[in-house]
């Protein structure tokens, strides 16, 4: 009986402490996470709240694709059915070959040029094809057109 | 008392180099000094905090449920450390988050609480915890410094393999030094 009581009291105390800390750290943590998300998207959009983006006609999708070194995650921004741009958020491609995934490299052509004019990069075929596949699959299955804000 | 405890924590009873406890984070994040400092701070906070808490409530904790109580206190403090790091030291947090979370299962802390904090008064266990924390942080930061400095010369040292090699070599040197000093003390005593 004493064991149960002690443990219960300890748990209540622990819960109270964590609750207080959560109240205190909630705002900075949310701010940090948002900044981190924007940082990962590297100038693709200036807002990550889906609702606010949707009101401006922008949809942000994340598509997983198979690259050379494993799966990669591609973020794709679509503005009223037109490709706005894309960024690779996470990948495990070979260093050096992954340079094409930088926004100021090949990756930056998405959104700036018509999609069917962009070919894979010769020396990084599998890596760049993974990106192309992700974007094409996102554009050809436009589930983002169905939803209202 | 505090001085002896810190000296013990750094040298004779160093949790990392003598007791070989808490090596998982030590090996994982010691590739640079910044991460090492971040994890050292979090570990020290949990170690000292839980030591204080357990030591002050040791009389009301029944013996048969002491382990759940220890884990509860350690987990609470680890959660606090995670929250505060994520809120106020986000760039370090993104690097060491996983290893801060597994401080919960760090045997150095649990061992310290079981063998010292649960049996000794607050003052003694605080001094002991500070000593252990200083020793652990020292080992972590030293390893981080070595690996960061030698990294550009021998890239292998920055790799996970390098952590084992560097730690092993450091332990060998420290053991040799300890034996040498013990030998000298023994000779002086017999003369």
PDB file of N, CA, C and O in Angstrom, chain B residues 40-117:
ATOM      1  N   UNK B  40      27.402  16.685 -22.385  1.00  0.00           N
ATOM      2  CA  UNK B  40      27.959  16.721 -21.031  1.00  0.00           C
ATOM      3  C   UNK B  40      27.054  17.536 -20.120  1.00  0.00           C
ATOM      4  O   UNK B  40      26.769  17.134 -18.985  1.00  0.00           O
ATOM      5  N   UNK B  41      26.585  18.688 -20.626  1.00  0.00           N
ATOM      6  CA  UNK B  41      25.701  19.532 -19.821  1.00  0.00           C
ATOM      7  C   UNK B  41      24.419  18.800 -19.477  1.00  0.00           C
ATOM      8  O   UNK B  41      23.981  18.793 -18.322  1.00  0.00           O
ATOM      9  N   UNK B  42      23.802  18.156 -20.487  1.00  0.00           N
ATOM     10  CA  UNK B  42      22.545  17.456 -20.242  1.00  0.00           C
ATOM     11  C   UNK B  42      22.743  16.310 -19.256  1.00  0.00           C
ATOM     12  O   UNK B  42      21.965  16.143 -18.303  1.00  0.00           O
ATOM     13  N   UNK B  43      23.797  15.507 -19.449  1.00  0.00           N
ATOM     14  CA  UNK B  43      24.050  14.376 -18.546  1.00  0.00           C
ATOM     15  C   UNK B  43      24.296  14.863 -17.128  1.00  0.00           C
ATOM     16  O   UNK B  43      23.785  14.287 -16.163  1.00  0.00           O
ATOM     17  N   UNK B  44      25.101  15.918 -16.989  1.00  0.00           N
ATOM     18  CA  UNK B  44      25.415  16.432 -15.664  1.00  0.00           C
ATOM     19  C   UNK B  44      24.155  16.916 -14.960  1.00  0.00           C
ATOM     20  O   UNK B  44      23.952  16.655 -13.770  1.00  0.00           O
ATOM     21  N   UNK B  45      23.304  17.613 -15.731  1.00  0.00           N
ATOM     22  CA  UNK B  45      22.052  18.107 -15.156  1.00  0.00           C
ATOM     23  C   UNK B  45      21.217  16.945 -14.616  1.00  0.00           C
ATOM     24  O   UNK B  45      20.751  16.977 -13.472  1.00  0.00           O
ATOM     25  N   UNK B  46      21.056  15.902 -15.425  1.00  0.00           N
ATOM     26  CA  UNK B  46      20.237  14.770 -14.994  1.00  0.00           C
ATOM     27  C   UNK B  46      20.891  14.058 -13.809  1.00  0.00           C
ATOM     28  O   UNK B  46      20.216  13.702 -12.836  1.00  0.00           O
ATOM     29  N   UNK B  47      22.205  13.867 -13.880  1.00  0.00           N
ATOM     30  CA  UNK B  47      22.903  13.154 -12.808  1.00  0.00           C
ATOM     31  C   UNK B  47      22.790  13.890 -11.476  1.00  0.00           C
ATOM     32  O   UNK B  47      22.382  13.305 -10.462  1.00  0.00           O
ATOM     33  N   UNK B  48      23.120  15.185 -11.488  1.00  0.00           N
ATOM     34  CA  UNK B  48      23.098  15.953 -10.243  1.00  0.00           C
ATOM     35  C   UNK B  48      21.667  16.122  -9.744  1.00  0.00           C
ATOM     36  O   UNK B  48      21.366  15.935  -8.557  1.00  0.00           O
ATOM     37  N   UNK B  49      20.754  16.439 -10.672  1.00  0.00           N
ATOM     38  CA  UNK B  49      19.356  16.632 -10.298  1.00  0.00           C
ATOM     39  C   UNK B  49      18.736  15.380  -9.701  1.00  0.00           C
ATOM     40  O   UNK B  49      18.111  15.427  -8.629  1.00  0.00           O
ATOM     41  N   UNK B  50      18.932  14.234 -10.351  1.00  0.00           N
ATOM     42  CA  UNK B  50      18.304  13.014  -9.843  1.00  0.00           C
ATOM     43  C   UNK B  50      18.957  12.577  -8.545  1.00  0.00           C
ATOM     44  O   UNK B  50      18.299  12.052  -7.644  1.00  0.00           O
ATOM     45  N   UNK B  51      20.261  12.820  -8.435  1.00  0.00           N
ATOM     46  CA  UNK B  51      20.969  12.475  -7.201  1.00  0.00           C
ATOM     47  C   UNK B  51      20.403  13.266  -6.019  1.00  0.00           C
ATOM     48  O   UNK B  51      20.129  12.706  -4.948  1.00  0.00           O
ATOM     49  N   UNK B  52      20.206  14.564  -6.249  1.00  0.00           N
ATOM     50  CA  UNK B  52      19.639  15.421  -5.203  1.00  0.00           C
ATOM     51  C   UNK B  52      18.238  14.958  -4.810  1.00  0.00           C
ATOM     52  O   UNK B  52      17.918  14.817  -3.631  1.00  0.00           O
ATOM     53  N   UNK B  53      17.409  14.728  -5.844  1.00  0.00           N
ATOM     54  CA  UNK B  53      16.020  14.349  -5.584  1.00  0.00           C
ATOM     55  C   UNK B  53      15.942  13.043  -4.813  1.00  0.00           C
ATOM     56  O   UNK B  53      15.290  12.956  -3.762  1.00  0.00           O
ATOM     57  N   UNK B  54      16.609  12.011  -5.331  1.00  0.00           N
ATOM     58  CA  UNK B  54      16.528  10.685  -4.707  1.00  0.00           C
ATOM     59  C   UNK B  54      17.088  10.724  -3.293  1.00  0.00           C
ATOM     60  O   UNK B  54      16.511  10.173  -2.349  1.00  0.00           O
ATOM     61  N   UNK B  55      18.200  11.447  -3.147  1.00  0.00           N
ATOM     62  CA  UNK B  55      18.838  11.499  -1.830  1.00  0.00           C
ATOM     63  C   UNK B  55      17.928  12.168  -0.800  1.00  0.00           C
ATOM     64  O   UNK B  55      17.869  11.747   0.354  1.00  0.00           O
ATOM     65  N   UNK B  56      17.197  13.200  -1.236  1.00  0.00           N
ATOM     66  CA  UNK B  56      16.360  13.892  -0.256  1.00  0.00           C
ATOM     67  C   UNK B  56      15.057  13.143   0.047  1.00  0.00           C
ATOM     68  O   UNK B  56      14.471  13.344   1.107  1.00  0.00           O
ATOM     69  N   UNK B  57      14.605  12.289  -0.868  1.00  0.00           N
ATOM     70  CA  UNK B  57      13.373  11.552  -0.557  1.00  0.00           C
ATOM     71  C   UNK B  57      13.664  10.074  -0.299  1.00  0.00           C
ATOM     72  O   UNK B  57      12.770   9.239  -0.341  1.00  0.00           O
ATOM     73  N   UNK B  58      14.931   9.728  -0.018  1.00  0.00           N
ATOM     74  CA  UNK B  58      15.298   8.308   0.087  1.00  0.00           C
ATOM     75  C   UNK B  58      14.584   7.601   1.234  1.00  0.00           C
ATOM     76  O   UNK B  58      14.388   6.401   1.200  1.00  0.00           O
ATOM     77  N   UNK B  59      14.185   8.360   2.271  1.00  0.00           N
ATOM     78  CA  UNK B  59      13.538   7.733   3.429  1.00  0.00           C
ATOM     79  C   UNK B  59      12.100   7.333   3.147  1.00  0.00           C
ATOM     80  O   UNK B  59      11.557   6.443   3.813  1.00  0.00           O
ATOM     81  N   UNK B  60      11.454   7.998   2.180  1.00  0.00           N
ATOM     82  CA  UNK B  60      10.053   7.637   1.918  1.00  0.00           C
ATOM     83  C   UNK B  60       9.915   6.644   0.758  1.00  0.00           C
ATOM     84  O   UNK B  60       8.821   6.203   0.466  1.00  0.00           O
ATOM     85  N   UNK B  61      11.044   6.306   0.091  1.00  0.00           N
ATOM     86  CA  UNK B  61      10.954   5.334  -1.003  1.00  0.00           C
ATOM     87  C   UNK B  61      11.093   3.927  -0.433  1.00  0.00           C
ATOM     88  O   UNK B  61      12.127   3.592   0.132  1.00  0.00           O
ATOM     89  N   UNK B  62      10.035   3.096  -0.552  1.00  0.00           N
ATOM     90  CA  UNK B  62      10.150   1.702  -0.074  1.00  0.00           C
ATOM     91  C   UNK B  62      11.193   0.956  -0.911  1.00  0.00           C
ATOM     92  O   UNK B  62      11.324   1.211  -2.112  1.00  0.00           O
ATOM     93  N   UNK B  63      11.898   0.044  -0.266  1.00  0.00           N
ATOM     94  CA  UNK B  63      13.020  -0.635  -0.913  1.00  0.00           C
ATOM     95  C   UNK B  63      12.597  -1.419  -2.152  1.00  0.00           C
ATOM     96  O   UNK B  63      13.310  -1.468  -3.139  1.00  0.00           O
ATOM     97  N   UNK B  64      11.375  -2.037  -2.070  1.00  0.00           N
ATOM     98  CA  UNK B  64      10.986  -2.929  -3.169  1.00  0.00           C
ATOM     99  C   UNK B  64      10.587  -2.200  -4.453  1.00  0.00           C
ATOM    100  O   UNK B  64      10.575  -2.796  -5.517  1.00  0.00           O
ATOM    101  N   UNK B  65      10.251  -0.902  -4.356  1.00  0.00           N
ATOM    102  CA  UNK B  65       9.918  -0.201  -5.598  1.00  0.00           C
ATOM    103  C   UNK B  65      10.934   0.904  -5.885  1.00  0.00           C
ATOM    104  O   UNK B  65      10.626   1.898  -6.542  1.00  0.00           O
ATOM    105  N   UNK B  66      12.170   0.731  -5.407  1.00  0.00           N
ATOM    106  CA  UNK B  66      13.119   1.823  -5.595  1.00  0.00           C
ATOM    107  C   UNK B  66      13.484   2.022  -7.064  1.00  0.00           C
ATOM    108  O   UNK B  66      13.613   3.152  -7.523  1.00  0.00           O
ATOM    109  N   UNK B  67      13.587   0.914  -7.828  1.00  0.00           N
ATOM    110  CA  UNK B  67      13.978   1.073  -9.236  1.00  0.00           C
ATOM    111  C   UNK B  67      12.950   1.871 -10.042  1.00  0.00           C
ATOM    112  O   UNK B  67      13.334   2.793 -10.754  1.00  0.00           O
ATOM    113  N   UNK B  68      11.641   1.551  -9.960  1.00  0.00           N
ATOM    114  CA  UNK B  68      10.676   2.395 -10.669  1.00  0.00           C
ATOM    115  C   UNK B  68      10.782   3.862 -10.261  1.00  0.00           C
ATOM    116  O   UNK B  68      10.680   4.749 -11.103  1.00  0.00           O
ATOM    117  N   UNK B  69      11.008   4.104  -8.975  1.00  0.00           N
ATOM    118  CA  UNK B  69      11.141   5.485  -8.516  1.00  0.00           C
ATOM    119  C   UNK B  69      12.366   6.156  -9.143  1.00  0.00           C
ATOM    120  O   UNK B  69      12.283   7.292  -9.616  1.00  0.00           O
ATOM    121  N   UNK B  70      13.493   5.439  -9.149  1.00  0.00           N
ATOM    122  CA  UNK B  70      14.711   6.012  -9.761  1.00  0.00           C
ATOM    123  C   UNK B  70      14.444   6.370 -11.222  1.00  0.00           C
ATOM    124  O   UNK B  70      14.735   7.466 -11.675  1.00  0.00           O
ATOM    125  N   UNK B  71      13.866   5.391 -11.930  1.00  0.00           N
ATOM    126  CA  UNK B  71      13.660   5.600 -13.370  1.00  0.00           C
ATOM    127  C   UNK B  71      12.693   6.746 -13.613  1.00  0.00           C
ATOM    128  O   UNK B  71      12.886   7.554 -14.520  1.00  0.00           O
ATOM    129  N   UNK B  72      11.676   6.853 -12.756  1.00  0.00           N
ATOM    130  CA  UNK B  72      10.716   7.947 -12.902  1.00  0.00           C
ATOM    131  C   UNK B  72      11.406   9.301 -12.763  1.00  0.00           C
ATOM    132  O   UNK B  72      11.213  10.205 -13.585  1.00  0.00           O
ATOM    133  N   UNK B  73      12.233   9.419 -11.722  1.00  0.00           N
ATOM    134  CA  UNK B  73      12.928  10.694 -11.499  1.00  0.00           C
ATOM    135  C   UNK B  73      13.888  10.989 -12.645  1.00  0.00           C
ATOM    136  O   UNK B  73      13.917  12.103 -13.200  1.00  0.00           O
ATOM    137  N   UNK B  74      14.657   9.967 -13.062  1.00  0.00           N
ATOM    138  CA  UNK B  74      15.620  10.186 -14.148  1.00  0.00           C
ATOM    139  C   UNK B  74      14.894  10.559 -15.439  1.00  0.00           C
ATOM    140  O   UNK B  74      15.293  11.482 -16.159  1.00  0.00           O
ATOM    141  N   UNK B  75      13.789   9.852 -15.716  1.00  0.00           N
ATOM    142  CA  UNK B  75      13.060  10.125 -16.963  1.00  0.00           C
ATOM    143  C   UNK B  75      12.481  11.527 -16.956  1.00  0.00           C
ATOM    144  O   UNK B  75      12.523  12.231 -17.966  1.00  0.00           O
ATOM    145  N   UNK B  76      11.964  11.953 -15.790  1.00  0.00           N
ATOM    146  CA  UNK B  76      11.418  13.307 -15.696  1.00  0.00           C
ATOM    147  C   UNK B  76      12.496  14.343 -16.006  1.00  0.00           C
ATOM    148  O   UNK B  76      12.297  15.247 -16.814  1.00  0.00           O
ATOM    149  N   UNK B  77      13.665  14.166 -15.380  1.00  0.00           N
ATOM    150  CA  UNK B  77      14.732  15.146 -15.582  1.00  0.00           C
ATOM    151  C   UNK B  77      15.261  15.102 -17.012  1.00  0.00           C
ATOM    152  O   UNK B  77      15.608  16.141 -17.585  1.00  0.00           O
ATOM    153  N   UNK B  78      15.302  13.898 -17.593  1.00  0.00           N
ATOM    154  CA  UNK B  78      15.760  13.808 -18.985  1.00  0.00           C
ATOM    155  C   UNK B  78      14.789  14.522 -19.918  1.00  0.00           C
ATOM    156  O   UNK B  78      15.198  15.236 -20.835  1.00  0.00           O
ATOM    157  N   UNK B  79      13.492  14.340 -19.651  1.00  0.00           N
ATOM    158  CA  UNK B  79      12.497  15.040 -20.457  1.00  0.00           C
ATOM    159  C   UNK B  79      12.675  16.548 -20.329  1.00  0.00           C
ATOM    160  O   UNK B  79      12.608  17.286 -21.318  1.00  0.00           O
ATOM    161  N   UNK B  80      12.915  17.009 -19.105  1.00  0.00           N
ATOM    162  CA  UNK B  80      13.156  18.442 -18.889  1.00  0.00           C
ATOM    163  C   UNK B  80      14.356  18.901 -19.705  1.00  0.00           C
ATOM    164  O   UNK B  80      14.297  19.921 -20.401  1.00  0.00           O
ATOM    165  N   UNK B  81      15.452  18.132 -19.632  1.00  0.00           N
ATOM    166  CA  UNK B  81      16.660  18.506 -20.363  1.00  0.00           C
ATOM    167  C   UNK B  81      16.374  18.570 -21.862  1.00  0.00           C
ATOM    168  O   UNK B  81      16.795  19.510 -22.544  1.00  0.00           O
ATOM    169  N   UNK B  82      15.627  17.579 -22.372  1.00  0.00           N
ATOM    170  CA  UNK B  82      15.292  17.564 -23.803  1.00  0.00           C
ATOM    171  C   UNK B  82      14.498  18.805 -24.175  1.00  0.00           C
ATOM    172  O   UNK B  82      14.802  19.485 -25.159  1.00  0.00           O
ATOM    173  N   UNK B  83      13.462  19.108 -23.358  1.00  0.00           N
ATOM    174  CA  UNK B  83      12.611  20.262 -23.654  1.00  0.00           C
ATOM    175  C   UNK B  83      13.415  21.551 -23.667  1.00  0.00           C
ATOM    176  O   UNK B  83      13.299  22.348 -24.600  1.00  0.00           O
ATOM    177  N   UNK B  84      14.250  21.740 -22.638  1.00  0.00           N
ATOM    178  CA  UNK B  84      14.977  23.001 -22.556  1.00  0.00           C
ATOM    179  C   UNK B  84      16.012  23.117 -23.656  1.00  0.00           C
ATOM    180  O   UNK B  84      16.244  24.195 -24.198  1.00  0.00           O
ATOM    181  N   UNK B  85      16.628  21.992 -24.017  1.00  0.00           N
ATOM    182  CA  UNK B  85      17.586  22.053 -25.129  1.00  0.00           C
ATOM    183  C   UNK B  85      16.879  22.391 -26.427  1.00  0.00           C
ATOM    184  O   UNK B  85      17.362  23.186 -27.214  1.00  0.00           O
ATOM    185  N   UNK B  86      15.728  21.760 -26.649  1.00  0.00           N
ATOM    186  CA  UNK B  86      15.027  22.025 -27.903  1.00  0.00           C
ATOM    187  C   UNK B  86      14.552  23.469 -27.967  1.00  0.00           C
ATOM    188  O   UNK B  86      14.500  24.071 -29.036  1.00  0.00           O
ATOM    189  N   UNK B  87      14.248  24.032 -26.797  1.00  0.00           N
ATOM    190  CA  UNK B  87      13.739  25.398 -26.779  1.00  0.00           C
ATOM    191  C   UNK B  87      14.861  26.426 -26.874  1.00  0.00           C
ATOM    192  O   UNK B  87      14.715  27.441 -27.540  1.00  0.00           O
ATOM    193  N   UNK B  88      15.986  26.175 -26.206  1.00  0.00           N
ATOM    194  CA  UNK B  88      16.986  27.236 -26.089  1.00  0.00           C
ATOM    195  C   UNK B  88      18.347  26.905 -26.678  1.00  0.00           C
ATOM    196  O   UNK B  88      19.238  27.737 -26.694  1.00  0.00           O
ATOM    197  N   UNK B  89      18.557  25.675 -27.142  1.00  0.00           N
ATOM    198  CA  UNK B  89      19.836  25.346 -27.786  1.00  0.00           C
ATOM    199  C   UNK B  89      19.549  24.430 -28.969  1.00  0.00           C
ATOM    200  O   UNK B  89      20.030  23.316 -29.053  1.00  0.00           O
ATOM    201  N   UNK B  90      18.725  24.949 -29.881  1.00  0.00           N
ATOM    202  CA  UNK B  90      18.173  24.078 -30.916  1.00  0.00           C
ATOM    203  C   UNK B  90      19.229  23.506 -31.850  1.00  0.00           C
ATOM    204  O   UNK B  90      19.125  22.357 -32.277  1.00  0.00           O
ATOM    205  N   UNK B  91      20.269  24.282 -32.147  1.00  0.00           N
ATOM    206  CA  UNK B  91      21.238  23.788 -33.127  1.00  0.00           C
ATOM    207  C   UNK B  91      22.030  22.608 -32.568  1.00  0.00           C
ATOM    208  O   UNK B  91      22.376  21.687 -33.299  1.00  0.00           O
ATOM    209  N   UNK B  92      22.301  22.627 -31.250  1.00  0.00           N
ATOM    210  CA  UNK B  92      22.964  21.465 -30.646  1.00  0.00           C
ATOM    211  C   UNK B  92      21.967  20.322 -30.526  1.00  0.00           C
ATOM    212  O   UNK B  92      22.288  19.162 -30.785  1.00  0.00           O
ATOM    213  N   UNK B  93      20.723  20.688 -30.181  1.00  0.00           N
ATOM    214  CA  UNK B  93      19.697  19.666 -29.991  1.00  0.00           C
ATOM    215  C   UNK B  93      19.530  18.790 -31.228  1.00  0.00           C
ATOM    216  O   UNK B  93      19.439  17.572 -31.134  1.00  0.00           O
ATOM    217  N   UNK B  94      19.519  19.417 -32.427  1.00  0.00           N
ATOM    218  CA  UNK B  94      19.322  18.630 -33.644  1.00  0.00           C
ATOM    219  C   UNK B  94      20.447  17.615 -33.833  1.00  0.00           C
ATOM    220  O   UNK B  94      20.256  16.595 -34.475  1.00  0.00           O
ATOM    221  N   UNK B  95      21.624  17.893 -33.263  1.00  0.00           N
ATOM    222  CA  UNK B  95      22.758  16.976 -33.412  1.00  0.00           C
ATOM    223  C   UNK B  95      22.730  15.852 -32.375  1.00  0.00           C
ATOM    224  O   UNK B  95      23.105  14.723 -32.675  1.00  0.00           O
ATOM    225  N   UNK B  96      22.334  16.177 -31.146  1.00  0.00           N
ATOM    226  CA  UNK B  96      22.499  15.194 -30.062  1.00  0.00           C
ATOM    227  C   UNK B  96      21.170  14.721 -29.472  1.00  0.00           C
ATOM    228  O   UNK B  96      21.172  14.007 -28.471  1.00  0.00           O
ATOM    229  N   UNK B  97      20.048  15.093 -30.114  1.00  0.00           N
ATOM    230  CA  UNK B  97      18.730  14.813 -29.531  1.00  0.00           C
ATOM    231  C   UNK B  97      18.577  13.364 -29.069  1.00  0.00           C
ATOM    232  O   UNK B  97      18.211  13.100 -27.928  1.00  0.00           O
ATOM    233  N   UNK B  98      18.896  12.431 -29.954  1.00  0.00           N
ATOM    234  CA  UNK B  98      18.703  11.019 -29.641  1.00  0.00           C
ATOM    235  C   UNK B  98      19.481  10.623 -28.395  1.00  0.00           C
ATOM    236  O   UNK B  98      19.004   9.880 -27.547  1.00  0.00           O
ATOM    237  N   UNK B  99      20.711  11.151 -28.276  1.00  0.00           N
ATOM    238  CA  UNK B  99      21.573  10.723 -27.180  1.00  0.00           C
ATOM    239  C   UNK B  99      21.207  11.402 -25.874  1.00  0.00           C
ATOM    240  O   UNK B  99      21.523  10.903 -24.798  1.00  0.00           O
ATOM    241  N   UNK B 100      20.531  12.567 -25.975  1.00  0.00           N
ATOM    242  CA  UNK B 100      20.009  13.180 -24.758  1.00  0.00           C
ATOM    243  C   UNK B 100      18.836  12.347 -24.251  1.00  0.00           C
ATOM    244  O   UNK B 100      18.701  12.097 -23.060  1.00  0.00           O
ATOM    245  N   UNK B 101      18.001  11.882 -25.193  1.00  0.00           N
ATOM    246  CA  UNK B 101      16.841  11.102 -24.774  1.00  0.00           C
ATOM    247  C   UNK B 101      17.237   9.778 -24.107  1.00  0.00           C
ATOM    248  O   UNK B 101      16.569   9.321 -23.192  1.00  0.00           O
ATOM    249  N   UNK B 102      18.325   9.172 -24.576  1.00  0.00           N
ATOM    250  CA  UNK B 102      18.684   7.883 -23.973  1.00  0.00           C
ATOM    251  C   UNK B 102      19.532   8.040 -22.714  1.00  0.00           C
ATOM    252  O   UNK B 102      20.051   7.053 -22.199  1.00  0.00           O
ATOM    253  N   UNK B 103      19.650   9.262 -22.206  1.00  0.00           N
ATOM    254  CA  UNK B 103      20.278   9.430 -20.886  1.00  0.00           C
ATOM    255  C   UNK B 103      19.468   8.634 -19.850  1.00  0.00           C
ATOM    256  O   UNK B 103      20.003   8.152 -18.864  1.00  0.00           O
ATOM    257  N   UNK B 104      18.166   8.473 -20.132  1.00  0.00           N
ATOM    258  CA  UNK B 104      17.288   7.697 -19.247  1.00  0.00           C
ATOM    259  C   UNK B 104      17.902   6.336 -18.909  1.00  0.00           C
ATOM    260  O   UNK B 104      17.855   5.890 -17.764  1.00  0.00           O
ATOM    261  N   UNK B 105      18.485   5.711 -19.911  1.00  0.00           N
ATOM    262  CA  UNK B 105      19.002   4.356 -19.688  1.00  0.00           C
ATOM    263  C   UNK B 105      20.492   4.349 -19.381  1.00  0.00           C
ATOM    264  O   UNK B 105      21.115   3.302 -19.403  1.00  0.00           O
ATOM    265  N   UNK B 106      21.052   5.538 -19.116  1.00  0.00           N
ATOM    266  CA  UNK B 106      22.487   5.598 -18.851  1.00  0.00           C
ATOM    267  C   UNK B 106      22.813   4.895 -17.525  1.00  0.00           C
ATOM    268  O   UNK B 106      22.356   5.296 -16.458  1.00  0.00           O
ATOM    269  N   UNK B 107      23.613   3.843 -17.619  1.00  0.00           N
ATOM    270  CA  UNK B 107      23.893   3.047 -16.422  1.00  0.00           C
ATOM    271  C   UNK B 107      24.774   3.793 -15.439  1.00  0.00           C
ATOM    272  O   UNK B 107      24.771   3.495 -14.243  1.00  0.00           O
ATOM    273  N   UNK B 108      25.515   4.809 -15.937  1.00  0.00           N
ATOM    274  CA  UNK B 108      26.327   5.597 -15.016  1.00  0.00           C
ATOM    275  C   UNK B 108      25.433   6.287 -13.984  1.00  0.00           C
ATOM    276  O   UNK B 108      25.707   6.271 -12.782  1.00  0.00           O
ATOM    277  N   UNK B 109      24.323   6.860 -14.470  1.00  0.00           N
ATOM    278  CA  UNK B 109      23.426   7.598 -13.586  1.00  0.00           C
ATOM    279  C   UNK B 109      22.671   6.643 -12.654  1.00  0.00           C
ATOM    280  O   UNK B 109      22.618   6.848 -11.442  1.00  0.00           O
ATOM    281  N   UNK B 110      22.128   5.580 -13.235  1.00  0.00           N
ATOM    282  CA  UNK B 110      21.380   4.621 -12.419  1.00  0.00           C
ATOM    283  C   UNK B 110      22.299   3.987 -11.359  1.00  0.00           C
ATOM    284  O   UNK B 110      21.914   3.839 -10.197  1.00  0.00           O
ATOM    285  N   UNK B 111      23.506   3.656 -11.781  1.00  0.00           N
ATOM    286  CA  UNK B 111      24.471   3.063 -10.855  1.00  0.00           C
ATOM    287  C   UNK B 111      24.821   4.003  -9.728  1.00  0.00           C
ATOM    288  O   UNK B 111      24.891   3.615  -8.555  1.00  0.00           O
ATOM    289  N   UNK B 112      25.009   5.282 -10.086  1.00  0.00           N
ATOM    290  CA  UNK B 112      25.351   6.272  -9.073  1.00  0.00           C
ATOM    291  C   UNK B 112      24.225   6.415  -8.052  1.00  0.00           C
ATOM    292  O   UNK B 112      24.462   6.484  -6.850  1.00  0.00           O
ATOM    293  N   UNK B 113      22.993   6.421  -8.550  1.00  0.00           N
ATOM    294  CA  UNK B 113      21.849   6.601  -7.648  1.00  0.00           C
ATOM    295  C   UNK B 113      21.695   5.393  -6.726  1.00  0.00           C
ATOM    296  O   UNK B 113      21.493   5.526  -5.520  1.00  0.00           O
ATOM    297  N   UNK B 114      21.804   4.209  -7.294  1.00  0.00           N
ATOM    298  CA  UNK B 114      21.662   2.988  -6.501  1.00  0.00           C
ATOM    299  C   UNK B 114      22.753   2.878  -5.440  1.00  0.00           C
ATOM    300  O   UNK B 114      22.470   2.529  -4.292  1.00  0.00           O
ATOM    301  N   UNK B 115      23.986   3.203  -5.809  1.00  0.00           N
ATOM    302  CA  UNK B 115      25.081   2.938  -4.873  1.00  0.00           C
ATOM    303  C   UNK B 115      25.373   4.115  -3.954  1.00  0.00           C
ATOM    304  O   UNK B 115      25.897   3.926  -2.862  1.00  0.00           O
ATOM    305  N   UNK B 116      25.058   5.334  -4.363  1.00  0.00           N
ATOM    306  CA  UNK B 116      25.383   6.493  -3.518  1.00  0.00           C
ATOM    307  C   UNK B 116      24.143   7.244  -3.037  1.00  0.00           C
ATOM    308  O   UNK B 116      23.862   7.302  -1.843  1.00  0.00           O
ATOM    309  N   UNK B 117      23.369   7.778  -3.995  1.00  0.00           N
ATOM    310  CA  UNK B 117      22.301   8.708  -3.617  1.00  0.00           C
ATOM    311  C   UNK B 117      21.249   8.065  -2.717  1.00  0.00           C
ATOM    312  O   UNK B 117      20.711   8.709  -1.829  1.00  0.00           O
TER     313      UNK B 117
END
